[in-house]
Amino acid sequence: MKLSILDQSPIAKGRTAKDALNETEELANLAERWGFHRFWVSEHHDSGALAGTSPEILLARLGAKTSTIRIGSGGVMLPHYSPFKTAENFRMLEALYPGRVDLGIGRAPGGMPVASWALSEGRPRNASRFPQQVDHLLMYLRDQADETHPYPNVQAGPVIDTVPPVWILGSSPGSAALAAEKGLPYTFAHFINGDGGRDYMAEYLTGFTPGVQAEKPQNMAAVFVVCADTEAKAEYIAKSFDLSLLMLLKGEKSSGTPSPSEAEKIELSNFEAEQIKENRKRMIVGTPDLVREQLQQFAADYQTDEVMIVTITYDQDDRFRSYELIQSLGLHEKRSPDS
């Protein structure tokens, strides 16, 4: 099994976005040392809890600070942008770090509606364009724009001899079907949607049509994980994220990931307690032995040999320790420098 990391640059309550970005850089270096396969960063807007707004810029920094681990976007929210500019951004990254860059794309807004309006300067966001945008992006990346393309004579620079692979990211049957139709790798965000993903992945695998990038399907699934030395410690740490997800559901503006001690003091209604239980479907929480067992089952359920891990904690040391314990489980195949 390959193990990878999606880091959302979480901001702990009382700390700053700059702190979170520095932690992302430190974690990328540790992930490379520990042998994780990929290190992806996300795109979120107008968030007090997550600092990653521009994966392209952050990847430029991470590429310079690492040497072998694959780096990528998890992902660029393509409906906000032009495929041409996205192709240029990732051709630039590929030119700087050849053979190490992944271009993960999605159609989600990555924030509340007001942020989408601000990104488009008031123009309506049209996610229905996404399939066509994917086609145009692939054409620009591969210099294959033809008469079907609105701008057949323009070339995305810099002109290079390698192509960053495009991944479709999603949490719905539509994204799985699109990835299968376009012949692209697919990542299911189980950490966003804990229901239906196994069926959607099965449909992707059976419906895959070879495309310009791949002859056979390539798939991955991403899940929240908190691993600690004891079950009590893991459960205590996870209380922070339980509360964060609950606040998000209630539409409350976040000032950062709360501490476990703050979360423990909250008196939960029956509805809130049930919602936390429901959210735990998106998480794996426990000791190394339990996490090993559940990651193996998770990979089997999703018919994949690669799992991407998302860990958000209040304390940086707890987050880093969780990843350190996971890498010590002996689950993942060691990454070679040219893989």
mmCIF file of C-alpha atoms in Angstrom:
data_model
loop_
_atom_site.group_PDB
_atom_site.id
_atom_site.type_symbol
_atom_site.label_atom_id
_atom_site.label_comp_id
_atom_site.label_asym_id
_atom_site.label_seq_id
_atom_site.Cartn_x
_atom_site.Cartn_y
_atom_site.Cartn_z
ATOM 1 C CA MET A 1 0.000 0.000 0.000
ATOM 2 C CA LYS A 2 1.132 3.550 -0.724
ATOM 3 C CA LEU A 3 0.392 6.125 1.971
ATOM 4 C CA SER A 4 0.134 9.800 1.109
ATOM 5 C CA ILE A 5 -0.773 13.033 2.889
ATOM 6 C CA LEU A 6 -3.277 15.771 2.117
ATOM 7 C CA ASP A 7 -2.398 18.778 4.252
ATOM 8 C CA GLN A 8 -4.942 21.582 4.553
ATOM 9 C CA SER A 9 -2.649 23.888 6.568
ATOM 10 C CA PRO A 10 -4.980 23.888 9.605
ATOM 11 C CA ILE A 11 -4.861 26.898 11.916
ATOM 12 C CA ALA A 12 -5.098 26.118 15.626
ATOM 13 C CA LYS A 13 -7.157 28.512 17.727
ATOM 14 C CA GLY A 14 -4.853 31.223 19.084
ATOM 15 C CA ARG A 15 -2.273 30.717 16.341
ATOM 16 C CA THR A 16 -1.827 32.325 12.936
ATOM 17 C CA ALA A 17 -2.021 31.387 9.272
ATOM 18 C CA LYS A 18 1.734 31.937 9.038
ATOM 19 C CA ASP A 19 2.231 29.364 11.818
ATOM 20 C CA ALA A 20 0.054 26.903 9.873
ATOM 21 C CA LEU A 21 2.000 27.376 6.641
ATOM 22 C CA ASN A 22 5.309 26.908 8.451
ATOM 23 C CA GLU A 23 3.922 23.674 9.912
ATOM 24 C CA THR A 24 2.933 22.518 6.417
ATOM 25 C CA GLU A 25 6.493 23.054 5.225
ATOM 26 C CA GLU A 26 7.895 21.176 8.217
ATOM 27 C CA LEU A 27 5.443 18.329 7.696
ATOM 28 C CA ALA A 28 6.364 18.034 4.000
ATOM 29 C CA ASN A 29 9.994 17.541 4.978
ATOM 30 C CA LEU A 30 9.066 14.932 7.582
ATOM 31 C CA ALA A 31 6.763 13.165 5.112
ATOM 32 C CA GLU A 32 9.630 12.858 2.640
ATOM 33 C CA ARG A 33 11.962 11.526 5.338
ATOM 34 C CA TRP A 34 9.334 9.018 6.507
ATOM 35 C CA GLY A 35 8.699 7.672 3.008
ATOM 36 C CA PHE A 36 5.175 8.915 2.261
ATOM 37 C CA HIS A 37 4.390 8.737 -1.444
ATOM 38 C CA ARG A 38 2.703 12.099 -2.103
ATOM 39 C CA PHE A 39 2.183 15.370 -0.279
ATOM 40 C CA TRP A 40 -0.797 17.364 -1.541
ATOM 41 C CA VAL A 41 -2.112 20.734 -0.389
ATOM 42 C CA SER A 42 -5.635 22.102 -0.659
ATOM 43 C CA GLU A 43 -7.537 25.210 -1.731
ATOM 44 C CA HIS A 44 -9.945 26.917 0.679
ATOM 45 C CA HIS A 45 -11.213 30.491 0.726
ATOM 46 C CA ASP A 46 -12.369 32.880 3.450
ATOM 47 C CA SER A 47 -11.605 30.342 6.169
ATOM 48 C CA GLY A 48 -10.447 31.050 9.682
ATOM 49 C CA ALA A 49 -9.517 27.401 10.147
ATOM 50 C CA LEU A 50 -7.462 26.596 7.024
ATOM 51 C CA ALA A 51 -4.594 28.676 5.617
ATOM 52 C CA GLY A 52 -4.177 27.029 2.197
ATOM 53 C CA THR A 53 -5.700 29.379 -0.393
ATOM 54 C CA SER A 54 -3.257 29.024 -3.296
ATOM 55 C CA PRO A 55 -1.905 25.502 -3.792
ATOM 56 C CA GLU A 56 0.170 26.570 -6.809
ATOM 57 C CA ILE A 57 2.181 29.074 -4.769
ATOM 58 C CA LEU A 58 2.557 26.789 -1.773
ATOM 59 C CA LEU A 59 3.721 23.938 -4.026
ATOM 60 C CA ALA A 60 6.473 26.137 -5.431
ATOM 61 C CA ARG A 61 7.790 26.555 -1.901
ATOM 62 C CA LEU A 62 7.401 22.889 -0.969
ATOM 63 C CA GLY A 63 9.105 21.726 -4.150
ATOM 64 C CA ALA A 64 12.139 23.831 -3.285
ATOM 65 C CA LYS A 65 12.249 22.441 0.242
ATOM 66 C CA THR A 66 11.952 18.751 -0.750
ATOM 67 C CA SER A 67 13.724 16.600 -3.298
ATOM 68 C CA THR A 68 11.980 13.264 -3.934
ATOM 69 C CA ILE A 69 8.388 13.193 -2.642
ATOM 70 C CA ARG A 70 5.591 13.833 -5.138
ATOM 71 C CA ILE A 71 3.822 17.149 -4.515
ATOM 72 C CA GLY A 72 0.424 18.178 -5.787
ATOM 73 C CA SER A 73 -2.845 20.030 -5.450
ATOM 74 C CA GLY A 74 -5.735 18.482 -3.613
ATOM 75 C CA GLY A 75 -7.013 20.353 -5.451
ATOM 76 C CA VAL A 76 -7.370 23.361 -7.716
ATOM 77 C CA MET A 77 -11.060 24.345 -7.876
ATOM 78 C CA LEU A 78 -11.114 24.689 -11.655
ATOM 79 C CA PRO A 79 -14.487 26.455 -12.184
ATOM 80 C CA HIS A 80 -12.965 29.548 -10.547
ATOM 81 C CA TYR A 81 -10.147 29.749 -13.117
ATOM 82 C CA SER A 82 -9.212 29.454 -16.762
ATOM 83 C CA PRO A 83 -7.797 26.093 -17.897
ATOM 84 C CA PHE A 84 -5.108 28.001 -19.791
ATOM 85 C CA LYS A 85 -3.743 29.738 -16.685
ATOM 86 C CA THR A 86 -4.010 26.535 -14.653
ATOM 87 C CA ALA A 87 -2.003 24.711 -17.321
ATOM 88 C CA GLU A 88 0.645 27.439 -17.245
ATOM 89 C CA ASN A 89 0.883 27.310 -13.444
ATOM 90 C CA PHE A 90 1.410 23.566 -13.401
ATOM 91 C CA ARG A 91 3.701 23.513 -16.415
ATOM 92 C CA MET A 92 5.847 25.971 -14.482
ATOM 93 C CA LEU A 93 5.832 23.702 -11.432
ATOM 94 C CA GLU A 94 6.600 20.676 -13.607
ATOM 95 C CA ALA A 95 9.500 22.569 -15.220
ATOM 96 C CA LEU A 96 10.900 23.365 -11.778
ATOM 97 C CA TYR A 97 10.331 19.903 -10.268
ATOM 98 C CA PRO A 98 10.091 17.488 -13.219
ATOM 99 C CA GLY A 99 8.411 14.164 -12.555
ATOM 100 C CA ARG A 100 7.196 15.157 -9.101
ATOM 101 C CA VAL A 101 4.066 17.262 -9.671
ATOM 102 C CA ASP A 102 0.405 16.153 -9.586
ATOM 103 C CA LEU A 103 -2.442 18.379 -10.755
ATOM 104 C CA GLY A 104 -5.526 17.465 -8.736
ATOM 105 C CA ILE A 105 -8.665 19.327 -9.795
ATOM 106 C CA GLY A 106 -12.207 19.580 -8.475
ATOM 107 C CA ARG A 107 -15.439 21.417 -9.136
ATOM 108 C CA ALA A 108 -16.353 22.338 -5.530
ATOM 109 C CA PRO A 109 -16.315 26.026 -4.521
ATOM 110 C CA GLY A 110 -13.788 25.618 -1.688
ATOM 111 C CA GLY A 111 -15.637 28.124 0.454
ATOM 112 C CA MET A 112 -18.879 29.925 1.123
ATOM 113 C CA PRO A 113 -20.847 31.554 -1.750
ATOM 114 C CA VAL A 114 -19.570 35.038 -0.930
ATOM 115 C CA ALA A 115 -16.004 33.852 -1.562
ATOM 116 C CA SER A 116 -17.034 32.458 -4.955
ATOM 117 C CA TRP A 117 -18.585 35.801 -5.860
ATOM 118 C CA ALA A 118 -15.396 37.589 -4.813
ATOM 119 C CA LEU A 119 -13.228 35.219 -6.867
ATOM 120 C CA SER A 120 -15.318 35.857 -10.001
ATOM 121 C CA GLU A 121 -15.917 39.577 -9.309
ATOM 122 C CA GLY A 122 -19.643 38.999 -9.113
ATOM 123 C CA ARG A 123 -20.084 36.669 -12.055
ATOM 124 C CA PRO A 124 -22.110 33.505 -11.346
ATOM 125 C CA ARG A 125 -20.010 30.408 -10.743
ATOM 126 C CA ASN A 126 -20.807 27.872 -13.458
ATOM 127 C CA ALA A 127 -19.662 24.402 -12.342
ATOM 128 C CA SER A 128 -21.470 22.845 -15.323
ATOM 129 C CA ARG A 129 -18.488 23.954 -17.452
ATOM 130 C CA PHE A 130 -16.185 21.643 -15.516
ATOM 131 C CA PRO A 131 -16.161 18.684 -17.974
ATOM 132 C CA GLN A 132 -15.306 20.991 -20.878
ATOM 133 C CA GLN A 133 -12.686 22.747 -18.755
ATOM 134 C CA VAL A 134 -11.063 19.362 -18.089
ATOM 135 C CA ASP A 135 -10.864 18.735 -21.854
ATOM 136 C CA HIS A 136 -9.298 22.134 -22.483
ATOM 137 C CA LEU A 137 -6.844 21.707 -19.611
ATOM 138 C CA LEU A 138 -5.635 18.385 -21.014
ATOM 139 C CA MET A 139 -5.244 19.948 -24.466
ATOM 140 C CA TYR A 140 -3.153 22.820 -23.098
ATOM 141 C CA LEU A 141 -0.958 20.525 -21.007
ATOM 142 C CA ARG A 142 -0.287 18.263 -24.001
ATOM 143 C CA ASP A 143 -0.170 20.877 -26.781
ATOM 144 C CA GLN A 144 -3.114 19.184 -28.461
ATOM 145 C CA ALA A 145 -5.484 22.107 -29.009
ATOM 146 C CA ASP A 146 -7.277 21.544 -32.328
ATOM 147 C CA GLU A 147 -10.139 23.069 -34.291
ATOM 148 C CA THR A 148 -12.611 21.980 -31.593
ATOM 149 C CA HIS A 149 -10.828 24.235 -29.125
ATOM 150 C CA PRO A 150 -11.841 27.922 -28.873
ATOM 151 C CA TYR A 151 -8.187 29.021 -28.961
ATOM 152 C CA PRO A 152 -6.395 26.417 -31.116
ATOM 153 C CA ASN A 153 -3.286 28.490 -31.832
ATOM 154 C CA VAL A 154 -2.245 29.391 -28.299
ATOM 155 C CA GLN A 155 0.385 27.403 -26.388
ATOM 156 C CA ALA A 156 0.623 27.203 -22.605
ATOM 157 C CA GLY A 157 4.132 27.988 -21.415
ATOM 158 C CA PRO A 158 6.698 27.173 -20.380
ATOM 159 C CA VAL A 159 7.153 24.598 -23.147
ATOM 160 C CA ILE A 160 8.533 21.441 -21.517
ATOM 161 C CA ASP A 161 8.889 17.773 -22.406
ATOM 162 C CA THR A 162 7.061 16.287 -19.409
ATOM 163 C CA VAL A 163 3.399 16.505 -18.410
ATOM 164 C CA PRO A 164 2.048 16.650 -14.828
ATOM 165 C CA PRO A 165 -0.661 14.003 -14.406
ATOM 166 C CA VAL A 166 -4.212 15.277 -13.871
ATOM 167 C CA TRP A 167 -6.353 13.740 -11.113
ATOM 168 C CA ILE A 168 -10.097 14.214 -10.717
ATOM 169 C CA LEU A 169 -11.050 14.760 -7.084
ATOM 170 C CA GLY A 170 -14.572 14.368 -5.761
ATOM 171 C CA SER A 171 -17.069 13.077 -3.255
ATOM 172 C CA SER A 172 -20.022 12.262 -5.513
ATOM 173 C CA PRO A 173 -21.000 9.773 -8.231
ATOM 174 C CA GLY A 174 -20.696 12.538 -10.827
ATOM 175 C CA SER A 175 -16.983 13.047 -10.225
ATOM 176 C CA ALA A 176 -16.344 9.292 -10.403
ATOM 177 C CA ALA A 177 -18.250 9.029 -13.686
ATOM 178 C CA LEU A 178 -16.378 11.998 -15.155
ATOM 179 C CA ALA A 179 -12.972 10.567 -14.228
ATOM 180 C CA ALA A 180 -13.950 7.234 -15.809
ATOM 181 C CA GLU A 181 -15.230 8.928 -18.976
ATOM 182 C CA LYS A 182 -12.103 11.078 -19.384
ATOM 183 C CA GLY A 183 -9.713 8.210 -18.584
ATOM 184 C CA LEU A 184 -8.169 10.027 -15.621
ATOM 185 C CA PRO A 185 -7.032 8.962 -12.144
ATOM 186 C CA TYR A 186 -9.638 9.472 -9.432
ATOM 187 C CA THR A 187 -9.464 10.329 -5.737
ATOM 188 C CA PHE A 188 -12.564 9.934 -3.582
ATOM 189 C CA ALA A 189 -12.791 12.311 -0.606
ATOM 190 C CA HIS A 190 -14.160 9.975 2.063
ATOM 191 C CA PHE A 191 -13.180 12.622 4.612
ATOM 192 C CA ILE A 192 -15.869 14.844 3.071
ATOM 193 C CA ASN A 193 -18.523 12.224 2.357
ATOM 194 C CA GLY A 194 -18.560 9.020 4.389
ATOM 195 C CA ASP A 195 -21.444 7.455 2.460
ATOM 196 C CA GLY A 196 -21.536 5.840 -0.972
ATOM 197 C CA GLY A 197 -17.879 6.181 -1.843
ATOM 198 C CA ARG A 198 -17.210 2.470 -2.195
ATOM 199 C CA ASP A 199 -19.989 2.177 -4.769
ATOM 200 C CA TYR A 200 -18.800 5.254 -6.650
ATOM 201 C CA MET A 201 -15.271 3.864 -6.769
ATOM 202 C CA ALA A 202 -16.530 0.533 -8.064
ATOM 203 C CA GLU A 203 -18.422 2.364 -10.807
ATOM 204 C CA TYR A 204 -15.260 4.300 -11.704
ATOM 205 C CA LEU A 205 -13.237 1.101 -11.970
ATOM 206 C CA THR A 206 -15.787 -0.744 -14.099
ATOM 207 C CA GLY A 207 -16.654 2.272 -16.265
ATOM 208 C CA PHE A 208 -13.102 3.460 -16.956
ATOM 209 C CA THR A 209 -12.373 4.343 -20.576
ATOM 210 C CA PRO A 210 -8.688 4.646 -21.598
ATOM 211 C CA GLY A 211 -7.787 8.251 -22.400
ATOM 212 C CA VAL A 212 -4.862 10.428 -23.456
ATOM 213 C CA GLN A 213 -3.273 10.138 -20.014
ATOM 214 C CA ALA A 214 -3.928 6.580 -18.852
ATOM 215 C CA GLU A 215 -4.682 3.171 -20.310
ATOM 216 C CA LYS A 216 -6.003 1.746 -17.059
ATOM 217 C CA PRO A 217 -7.663 3.169 -13.935
ATOM 218 C CA GLN A 218 -5.659 4.618 -11.080
ATOM 219 C CA ASN A 219 -7.505 5.347 -7.857
ATOM 220 C CA MET A 220 -7.022 6.592 -4.346
ATOM 221 C CA ALA A 221 -9.233 7.449 -1.355
ATOM 222 C CA ALA A 222 -8.650 10.064 1.348
ATOM 223 C CA VAL A 223 -9.727 9.744 4.988
ATOM 224 C CA PHE A 224 -9.317 11.609 8.282
ATOM 225 C CA VAL A 225 -6.981 9.761 10.660
ATOM 226 C CA VAL A 226 -5.897 10.416 14.249
ATOM 227 C CA CYS A 227 -3.373 7.932 15.597
ATOM 228 C CA ALA A 228 -1.922 8.093 19.123
ATOM 229 C CA ASP A 229 -0.036 5.830 21.494
ATOM 230 C CA THR A 230 -3.158 5.050 23.527
ATOM 231 C CA GLU A 231 -6.852 4.901 22.695
ATOM 232 C CA ALA A 232 -7.643 7.486 25.363
ATOM 233 C CA LYS A 233 -5.107 9.909 23.874
ATOM 234 C CA ALA A 234 -6.438 9.419 20.339
ATOM 235 C CA GLU A 235 -10.022 10.019 21.452
ATOM 236 C CA TYR A 236 -8.997 13.125 23.409
ATOM 237 C CA ILE A 237 -7.124 14.588 20.423
ATOM 238 C CA ALA A 238 -10.026 13.839 18.064
ATOM 239 C CA LYS A 239 -12.456 15.869 20.188
ATOM 240 C CA SER A 240 -10.994 19.014 18.607
ATOM 241 C CA PHE A 241 -11.972 17.964 15.149
ATOM 242 C CA ASP A 242 -15.326 16.591 16.288
ATOM 243 C CA LEU A 243 -16.155 20.112 17.473
ATOM 244 C CA SER A 244 -14.733 21.754 14.340
ATOM 245 C CA LEU A 245 -16.970 19.657 12.084
ATOM 246 C CA LEU A 246 -19.968 20.369 14.282
ATOM 247 C CA MET A 247 -19.333 24.126 14.073
ATOM 248 C CA LEU A 248 -19.063 23.868 10.301
ATOM 249 C CA LEU A 249 -22.391 22.047 10.115
ATOM 250 C CA LYS A 250 -24.037 24.789 12.200
ATOM 251 C CA GLY A 251 -22.618 27.507 9.949
ATOM 252 C CA GLU A 252 -20.495 29.042 12.705
ATOM 253 C CA LYS A 253 -17.489 31.117 11.673
ATOM 254 C CA SER A 254 -14.357 29.338 12.851
ATOM 255 C CA SER A 255 -11.484 31.068 14.619
ATOM 256 C CA GLY A 256 -9.329 27.964 14.303
ATOM 257 C CA THR A 257 -9.227 24.371 15.507
ATOM 258 C CA PRO A 258 -10.346 24.395 19.168
ATOM 259 C CA SER A 259 -8.381 22.645 21.881
ATOM 260 C CA PRO A 260 -9.504 19.236 23.170
ATOM 261 C CA SER A 261 -10.032 20.750 26.619
ATOM 262 C CA GLU A 262 -12.385 23.352 25.145
ATOM 263 C CA ALA A 263 -14.239 20.651 23.237
ATOM 264 C CA GLU A 264 -14.630 18.559 26.406
ATOM 265 C CA LYS A 265 -16.439 21.414 28.148
ATOM 266 C CA ILE A 266 -19.153 21.700 25.513
ATOM 267 C CA GLU A 267 -22.533 20.325 26.558
ATOM 268 C CA LEU A 268 -23.875 18.518 23.515
ATOM 269 C CA SER A 269 -27.503 18.189 22.608
ATOM 270 C CA ASN A 270 -28.762 14.782 21.512
ATOM 271 C CA PHE A 271 -28.703 15.999 17.911
ATOM 272 C CA GLU A 272 -25.116 17.213 18.217
ATOM 273 C CA ALA A 273 -23.967 13.959 19.785
ATOM 274 C CA GLU A 274 -25.611 12.012 16.955
ATOM 275 C CA GLN A 275 -23.998 14.275 14.390
ATOM 276 C CA ILE A 276 -20.552 13.676 15.864
ATOM 277 C CA LYS A 277 -21.226 9.955 15.701
ATOM 278 C CA GLU A 278 -22.233 10.347 12.048
ATOM 279 C CA ASN A 279 -19.098 12.364 11.268
ATOM 280 C CA ARG A 280 -16.946 9.590 12.712
ATOM 281 C CA LYS A 281 -17.813 7.562 9.593
ATOM 282 C CA ARG A 282 -15.307 9.839 7.856
ATOM 283 C CA MET A 283 -12.549 9.204 10.400
ATOM 284 C CA ILE A 284 -10.212 6.533 11.710
ATOM 285 C CA VAL A 285 -9.269 7.178 15.342
ATOM 286 C CA GLY A 286 -7.222 4.949 17.589
ATOM 287 C CA THR A 287 -3.963 3.235 18.490
ATOM 288 C CA PRO A 288 -1.464 2.059 15.868
ATOM 289 C CA ASP A 289 -2.875 -1.490 15.899
ATOM 290 C CA LEU A 290 -6.427 -0.273 15.320
ATOM 291 C CA VAL A 291 -5.365 2.234 12.673
ATOM 292 C CA ARG A 292 -3.379 -0.440 10.811
ATOM 293 C CA GLU A 293 -6.387 -2.754 10.745
ATOM 294 C CA GLN A 294 -8.813 -0.038 9.651
ATOM 295 C CA LEU A 295 -6.516 1.401 6.966
ATOM 296 C CA GLN A 296 -6.112 -2.064 5.470
ATOM 297 C CA GLN A 297 -9.887 -2.555 5.467
ATOM 298 C CA PHE A 298 -10.414 0.949 4.065
ATOM 299 C CA ALA A 299 -8.049 0.238 1.157
ATOM 300 C CA ALA A 300 -9.777 -3.076 0.472
ATOM 301 C CA ASP A 301 -13.214 -1.446 0.539
ATOM 302 C CA TYR A 302 -12.081 1.159 -1.994
ATOM 303 C CA GLN A 303 -10.215 -1.378 -4.144
ATOM 304 C CA THR A 304 -7.087 0.760 -4.036
ATOM 305 C CA ASP A 305 -3.427 0.375 -3.216
ATOM 306 C CA GLU A 306 -3.072 4.024 -2.128
ATOM 307 C CA VAL A 307 -4.655 5.858 0.792
ATOM 308 C CA MET A 308 -4.321 9.596 1.382
ATOM 309 C CA ILE A 309 -4.435 10.674 5.015
ATOM 310 C CA VAL A 310 -5.806 13.951 6.378
ATOM 311 C CA THR A 311 -5.016 14.783 10.004
ATOM 312 C CA ILE A 312 -6.181 17.933 11.780
ATOM 313 C CA THR A 313 -5.375 18.440 15.458
ATOM 314 C CA TYR A 314 -5.117 21.385 17.821
ATOM 315 C CA ASP A 315 -1.517 20.622 18.747
ATOM 316 C CA GLN A 316 1.128 20.398 16.038
ATOM 317 C CA ASP A 317 3.060 17.743 17.965
ATOM 318 C CA ASP A 318 -0.033 15.514 18.078
ATOM 319 C CA ARG A 319 -0.474 15.844 14.313
ATOM 320 C CA PHE A 320 3.150 15.045 13.563
ATOM 321 C CA ARG A 321 3.120 12.147 16.049
ATOM 322 C CA SER A 322 0.049 10.700 14.358
ATOM 323 C CA TYR A 323 1.818 10.619 10.986
ATOM 324 C CA GLU A 324 4.997 9.262 12.584
ATOM 325 C CA LEU A 325 3.076 6.377 14.132
ATOM 326 C CA ILE A 326 1.305 5.632 10.855
ATOM 327 C CA GLN A 327 4.558 5.494 8.886
ATOM 328 C CA SER A 328 5.981 3.078 11.461
ATOM 329 C CA LEU A 329 3.171 0.553 10.910
ATOM 330 C CA GLY A 330 4.949 -1.080 7.990
ATOM 331 C CA LEU A 331 1.926 -0.666 5.735
ATOM 332 C CA HIS A 332 3.373 1.456 2.970
ATOM 333 C CA GLU A 333 5.788 0.538 0.252
ATOM 334 C CA LYS A 334 8.886 2.688 0.332
ATOM 335 C CA ARG A 335 9.024 5.354 -2.329
ATOM 336 C CA SER A 336 12.011 5.326 -4.636
ATOM 337 C CA PRO A 337 13.409 8.712 -5.735
ATOM 338 C CA ASP A 338 12.095 8.300 -9.303
ATOM 339 C CA SER A 339 8.645 6.827 -8.474
#
